[in-house]
GROMACS .gro file of C-alpha atoms in nm:
model
  242
    1UNK     CA    1   0.014  -0.018   0.015
    2UNK     CA    2   0.124   0.333  -0.114
    3UNK     CA    3   0.248   0.571   0.174
    4UNK     CA    4   0.016   0.909   0.212
    5UNK     CA    5   0.321   1.102   0.145
    6UNK     CA    6   0.367   0.942  -0.224
    7UNK     CA    7  -0.023   0.957  -0.301
    8UNK     CA    8  -0.020   1.327  -0.230
    9UNK     CA    9   0.309   1.389  -0.442
   10UNK     CA   10   0.147   1.201  -0.726
   11UNK     CA   11  -0.177   1.412  -0.706
   12UNK     CA   12  -0.009   1.728  -0.699
   13UNK     CA   13   0.211   1.617  -1.021
   14UNK     CA   14  -0.124   1.510  -1.202
   15UNK     CA   15  -0.290   1.872  -1.120
   16UNK     CA   16   0.030   2.050  -1.217
   17UNK     CA   17   0.027   1.840  -1.578
   18UNK     CA   18  -0.306   1.960  -1.645
   19UNK     CA   19  -0.261   2.311  -1.519
   20UNK     CA   20   0.006   2.342  -1.770
   21UNK     CA   21  -0.178   2.169  -2.054
   22UNK     CA   22  -0.454   2.420  -2.011
   23UNK     CA   23  -0.221   2.731  -1.981
   24UNK     CA   24  -0.071   2.588  -2.290
   25UNK     CA   25  -0.398   2.613  -2.466
   26UNK     CA   26  -0.495   2.945  -2.334
   27UNK     CA   27  -0.163   3.091  -2.444
   28UNK     CA   28  -0.238   2.953  -2.805
   29UNK     CA   29  -0.579   3.120  -2.799
   30UNK     CA   30  -0.439   3.461  -2.682
   31UNK     CA   31  -0.129   3.443  -2.964
   32UNK     CA   32  -0.416   3.348  -3.234
   33UNK     CA   33  -0.603   3.676  -3.112
   34UNK     CA   34  -0.297   3.893  -3.135
   35UNK     CA   35  -0.241   3.756  -3.481
   36UNK     CA   36  -0.578   3.801  -3.575
   37UNK     CA   37  -0.560   4.178  -3.447
   38UNK     CA   38  -0.236   4.234  -3.601
   39UNK     CA   39  -0.283   4.130  -3.936
   40UNK     CA   40  -0.651   4.233  -4.007
   41UNK     CA   41  -0.684   4.562  -3.833
   42UNK     CA   42  -1.037   4.734  -3.842
   43UNK     CA   43  -1.076   5.037  -4.107
   44UNK     CA   44  -1.322   5.226  -4.278
   45UNK     CA   45  -1.451   5.115  -4.609
   46UNK     CA   46  -1.227   5.300  -4.884
   47UNK     CA   47  -1.433   5.586  -5.093
   48UNK     CA   48  -1.500   5.467  -5.438
   49UNK     CA   49  -1.255   5.615  -5.676
   50UNK     CA   50  -1.383   5.864  -5.972
   51UNK     CA   51  -1.414   5.731  -6.304
   52UNK     CA   52  -1.207   5.814  -6.587
   53UNK     CA   53  -1.496   5.973  -6.750
   54UNK     CA   54  -1.600   6.163  -6.470
   55UNK     CA   55  -1.213   6.311  -6.440
   56UNK     CA   56  -1.207   6.372  -6.817
   57UNK     CA   57  -1.553   6.551  -6.795
   58UNK     CA   58  -1.454   6.755  -6.493
   59UNK     CA   59  -1.122   6.874  -6.663
   60UNK     CA   60  -1.318   6.928  -6.980
   61UNK     CA   61  -1.577   7.165  -6.803
   62UNK     CA   62  -1.299   7.350  -6.628
   63UNK     CA   63  -1.089   7.400  -6.971
   64UNK     CA   64  -1.186   7.787  -7.098
   65UNK     CA   65  -1.373   7.831  -7.396
   66UNK     CA   66  -1.149   8.048  -7.663
   67UNK     CA   67  -1.441   8.212  -7.861
   68UNK     CA   68  -1.771   8.281  -7.868
   69UNK     CA   69  -1.849   7.996  -8.131
   70UNK     CA   70  -1.759   7.724  -7.870
   71UNK     CA   71  -2.049   7.804  -7.686
   72UNK     CA   72  -2.291   7.695  -7.966
   73UNK     CA   73  -2.169   7.364  -8.145
   74UNK     CA   74  -2.473   7.260  -8.298
   75UNK     CA   75  -2.544   7.560  -8.460
   76UNK     CA   76  -2.188   7.678  -8.540
   77UNK     CA   77  -2.006   7.333  -8.543
   78UNK     CA   78  -1.712   7.448  -8.751
   79UNK     CA   79  -1.656   7.725  -8.542
   80UNK     CA   80  -1.540   8.091  -8.682
   81UNK     CA   81  -1.455   8.169  -9.015
   82UNK     CA   82  -1.240   8.073  -9.206
   83UNK     CA   83  -1.353   7.730  -9.142
   84UNK     CA   84  -1.704   7.830  -9.058
   85UNK     CA   85  -1.940   8.110  -9.209
   86UNK     CA   86  -1.999   8.405  -9.146
   87UNK     CA   87  -2.373   8.415  -9.172
   88UNK     CA   88  -2.538   8.256  -8.904
   89UNK     CA   89  -2.891   8.094  -8.894
   90UNK     CA   90  -3.058   8.311  -8.626
   91UNK     CA   91  -3.322   8.087  -8.524
   92UNK     CA   92  -3.094   7.781  -8.456
   93UNK     CA   93  -2.874   8.027  -8.286
   94UNK     CA   94  -3.159   8.121  -8.064
   95UNK     CA   95  -3.293   7.788  -7.979
   96UNK     CA   96  -2.956   7.661  -7.863
   97UNK     CA   97  -2.911   7.982  -7.653
   98UNK     CA   98  -3.224   7.913  -7.454
   99UNK     CA   99  -3.114   7.559  -7.403
  100UNK     CA  100  -2.780   7.655  -7.273
  101UNK     CA  101  -2.938   7.907  -7.063
  102UNK     CA  102  -3.176   7.691  -6.888
  103UNK     CA  103  -2.890   7.441  -6.791
  104UNK     CA  104  -2.664   7.723  -6.684
  105UNK     CA  105  -2.926   7.893  -6.481
  106UNK     CA  106  -2.779   7.967  -6.124
  107UNK     CA  107  -3.153   7.839  -5.950
  108UNK     CA  108  -3.055   7.480  -6.110
  109UNK     CA  109  -2.723   7.460  -5.949
  110UNK     CA  110  -2.656   7.399  -5.556
  111UNK     CA  111  -2.526   7.719  -5.340
  112UNK     CA  112  -2.173   7.631  -5.371
  113UNK     CA  113  -2.171   7.632  -5.751
  114UNK     CA  114  -2.379   7.962  -5.806
  115UNK     CA  115  -2.098   8.201  -5.855
  116UNK     CA  116  -1.962   7.992  -6.127
  117UNK     CA  117  -2.314   7.920  -6.286
  118UNK     CA  118  -2.384   8.313  -6.268
  119UNK     CA  119  -2.029   8.335  -6.429
  120UNK     CA  120  -2.087   8.121  -6.698
  121UNK     CA  121  -2.465   8.248  -6.792
  122UNK     CA  122  -2.293   8.613  -6.844
  123UNK     CA  123  -2.051   8.441  -7.082
  124UNK     CA  124  -2.357   8.279  -7.257
  125UNK     CA  125  -2.521   8.597  -7.299
  126UNK     CA  126  -2.239   8.793  -7.405
  127UNK     CA  127  -2.160   8.523  -7.686
  128UNK     CA  128  -2.537   8.530  -7.819
  129UNK     CA  129  -2.552   8.880  -7.825
  130UNK     CA  130  -2.232   8.921  -8.017
  131UNK     CA  131  -2.330   8.623  -8.287
  132UNK     CA  132  -2.689   8.758  -8.326
  133UNK     CA  133  -2.589   9.076  -8.425
  134UNK     CA  134  -2.376   9.089  -8.791
  135UNK     CA  135  -2.206   9.426  -8.686
  136UNK     CA  136  -2.096   9.297  -8.347
  137UNK     CA  137  -1.998   8.958  -8.517
  138UNK     CA  138  -1.802   9.112  -8.757
  139UNK     CA  139  -1.632   9.355  -8.486
  140UNK     CA  140  -1.542   9.043  -8.291
  141UNK     CA  141  -1.404   8.832  -8.552
  142UNK     CA  142  -1.176   9.142  -8.652
  143UNK     CA  143  -1.059   9.161  -8.294
  144UNK     CA  144  -0.953   8.808  -8.282
  145UNK     CA  145  -0.732   8.891  -8.554
  146UNK     CA  146  -0.587   9.199  -8.349
  147UNK     CA  147  -0.788   9.464  -8.518
  148UNK     CA  148  -1.014   9.696  -8.325
  149UNK     CA  149  -1.288   9.882  -8.541
  150UNK     CA  150  -1.547   9.880  -8.288
  151UNK     CA  151  -1.385  10.171  -8.080
  152UNK     CA  152  -1.176  10.317  -8.390
  153UNK     CA  153  -1.404  10.672  -8.482
  154UNK     CA  154  -1.151  10.738  -8.755
  155UNK     CA  155  -1.259  10.444  -8.961
  156UNK     CA  156  -1.553  10.626  -9.196
  157UNK     CA  157  -1.668  10.547  -9.517
  158UNK     CA  158  -1.598  10.825  -9.752
  159UNK     CA  159  -1.861  10.706  -9.989
  160UNK     CA  160  -2.115  10.992 -10.141
  161UNK     CA  161  -2.382  10.724 -10.243
  162UNK     CA  162  -2.359  10.560  -9.921
  163UNK     CA  163  -2.381  10.897  -9.725
  164UNK     CA  164  -2.712  10.960  -9.949
  165UNK     CA  165  -2.853  10.617  -9.872
  166UNK     CA  166  -2.809  10.705  -9.459
  167UNK     CA  167  -2.970  11.068  -9.532
  168UNK     CA  168  -3.230  10.948  -9.750
  169UNK     CA  169  -3.329  10.650  -9.495
  170UNK     CA  170  -3.306  10.902  -9.200
  171UNK     CA  171  -3.567  11.135  -9.387
  172UNK     CA  172  -3.815  10.879  -9.440
  173UNK     CA  173  -3.796  10.723  -9.099
  174UNK     CA  174  -3.858  11.073  -8.945
  175UNK     CA  175  -4.139  11.149  -9.160
  176UNK     CA  176  -4.338  10.840  -9.153
  177UNK     CA  177  -4.696  10.829  -9.001
  178UNK     CA  178  -4.722  10.441  -8.956
  179UNK     CA  179  -4.464  10.152  -8.951
  180UNK     CA  180  -4.634  10.036  -9.254
  181UNK     CA  181  -4.470  10.338  -9.450
  182UNK     CA  182  -4.153  10.192  -9.361
  183UNK     CA  183  -4.196   9.869  -9.491
  184UNK     CA  184  -4.024   9.941  -9.843
  185UNK     CA  185  -3.730  10.089  -9.613
  186UNK     CA  186  -3.694   9.790  -9.383
  187UNK     CA  187  -3.683   9.541  -9.706
  188UNK     CA  188  -3.432   9.746  -9.872
  189UNK     CA  189  -3.222   9.781  -9.560
  190UNK     CA  190  -3.234   9.386  -9.484
  191UNK     CA  191  -3.100   9.340  -9.858
  192UNK     CA  192  -2.811   9.570  -9.780
  193UNK     CA  193  -2.722   9.363  -9.467
  194UNK     CA  194  -2.739   9.043  -9.639
  195UNK     CA  195  -2.510   9.195  -9.912
  196UNK     CA  196  -2.261   9.311  -9.633
  197UNK     CA  197  -2.289   8.981  -9.482
  198UNK     CA  198  -2.199   8.794  -9.841
  199UNK     CA  199  -1.893   9.018  -9.859
  200UNK     CA  200  -1.773   8.954  -9.507
  201UNK     CA  201  -1.820   8.592  -9.559
  202UNK     CA  202  -1.575   8.624  -9.871
  203UNK     CA  203  -1.311   8.843  -9.701
  204UNK     CA  204  -1.315   8.619  -9.383
  205UNK     CA  205  -1.277   8.302  -9.596
  206UNK     CA  206  -0.973   8.446  -9.753
  207UNK     CA  207  -0.828   8.630  -9.465
  208UNK     CA  208  -0.907   8.954  -9.638
  209UNK     CA  209  -0.881   9.184  -9.321
  210UNK     CA  210  -0.884   9.541  -9.523
  211UNK     CA  211  -1.194   9.429  -9.689
  212UNK     CA  212  -1.346   9.278  -9.388
  213UNK     CA  213  -1.266   9.606  -9.206
  214UNK     CA  214  -1.415   9.854  -9.487
  215UNK     CA  215  -1.738   9.635  -9.483
  216UNK     CA  216  -1.754   9.631  -9.118
  217UNK     CA  217  -1.784   9.984  -9.114
  218UNK     CA  218  -2.014  10.012  -9.404
  219UNK     CA  219  -2.253   9.741  -9.216
  220UNK     CA  220  -2.239   9.987  -8.921
  221UNK     CA  221  -2.443  10.225  -9.102
  222UNK     CA  222  -2.707   9.955  -9.211
  223UNK     CA  223  -2.742   9.832  -8.875
  224UNK     CA  224  -2.791  10.205  -8.733
  225UNK     CA  225  -3.107  10.232  -8.978
  226UNK     CA  226  -3.225   9.897  -8.870
  227UNK     CA  227  -3.218   9.983  -8.519
  228UNK     CA  228  -3.395  10.317  -8.612
  229UNK     CA  229  -3.668  10.148  -8.767
  230UNK     CA  230  -3.718   9.874  -8.495
  231UNK     CA  231  -3.727  10.155  -8.247
  232UNK     CA  232  -3.953  10.384  -8.461
  233UNK     CA  233  -4.197  10.580  -8.290
  234UNK     CA  234  -4.415  10.851  -8.470
  235UNK     CA  235  -4.220  11.226  -8.447
  236UNK     CA  236  -3.941  11.080  -8.259
  237UNK     CA  237  -3.648  11.233  -8.421
  238UNK     CA  238  -3.412  10.991  -8.560
  239UNK     CA  239  -3.013  10.983  -8.470
  240UNK     CA  240  -2.796  10.781  -8.681
  241UNK     CA  241  -2.431  10.746  -8.593
  242UNK     CA  242  -2.156  10.729  -8.862
   0.00000   0.00000   0.00000
């Protein structure tokens, strides 16, 4: 029969072995937890990257337009002369202008983009105002070539026949009792403007700046007559600027 002291020692040895096995298992579990924590850290989901189309589109939108013509790619796909034409389809230009303004209107954009939308809207207005008026269009095209005829008061037409036409038009407009009496003058002046546009078409197509300058000055007289006809009131004096 085993002595009590020997039995106690054996029991202690068994408990120690069991404790070691349990501690070893616990230690392994802790190491696994530390490994998981170290190799798979928690993080926020990455924000989706912008697509190349979005990036490209953004860069295109921020690129400044070079000429008024670029605002109206549907009506004026060829741009300004000499590649494009000087005469412009006014109805098509008006339709495209209204569509552009509807999209660019500041009320259609969030607050942080309103200032940019207002600037774009102003540029569209200026482009339309310039291109819809043949005189402003001619002056603008010449300015792109470094020629300022809009502010050069020395550029006048020394043509007696032209001056006679202007004086007769002024007299007829002032003496008219009704707009119906001006229909003939209106038709004649529209034809003069059309002829000037044809001359400017050829001049810009061949980069004939001198002819374009002379015709732009002549066109200034025809446009002044047109504005007087459009603003006619019975008894109102007419001032035709030369």
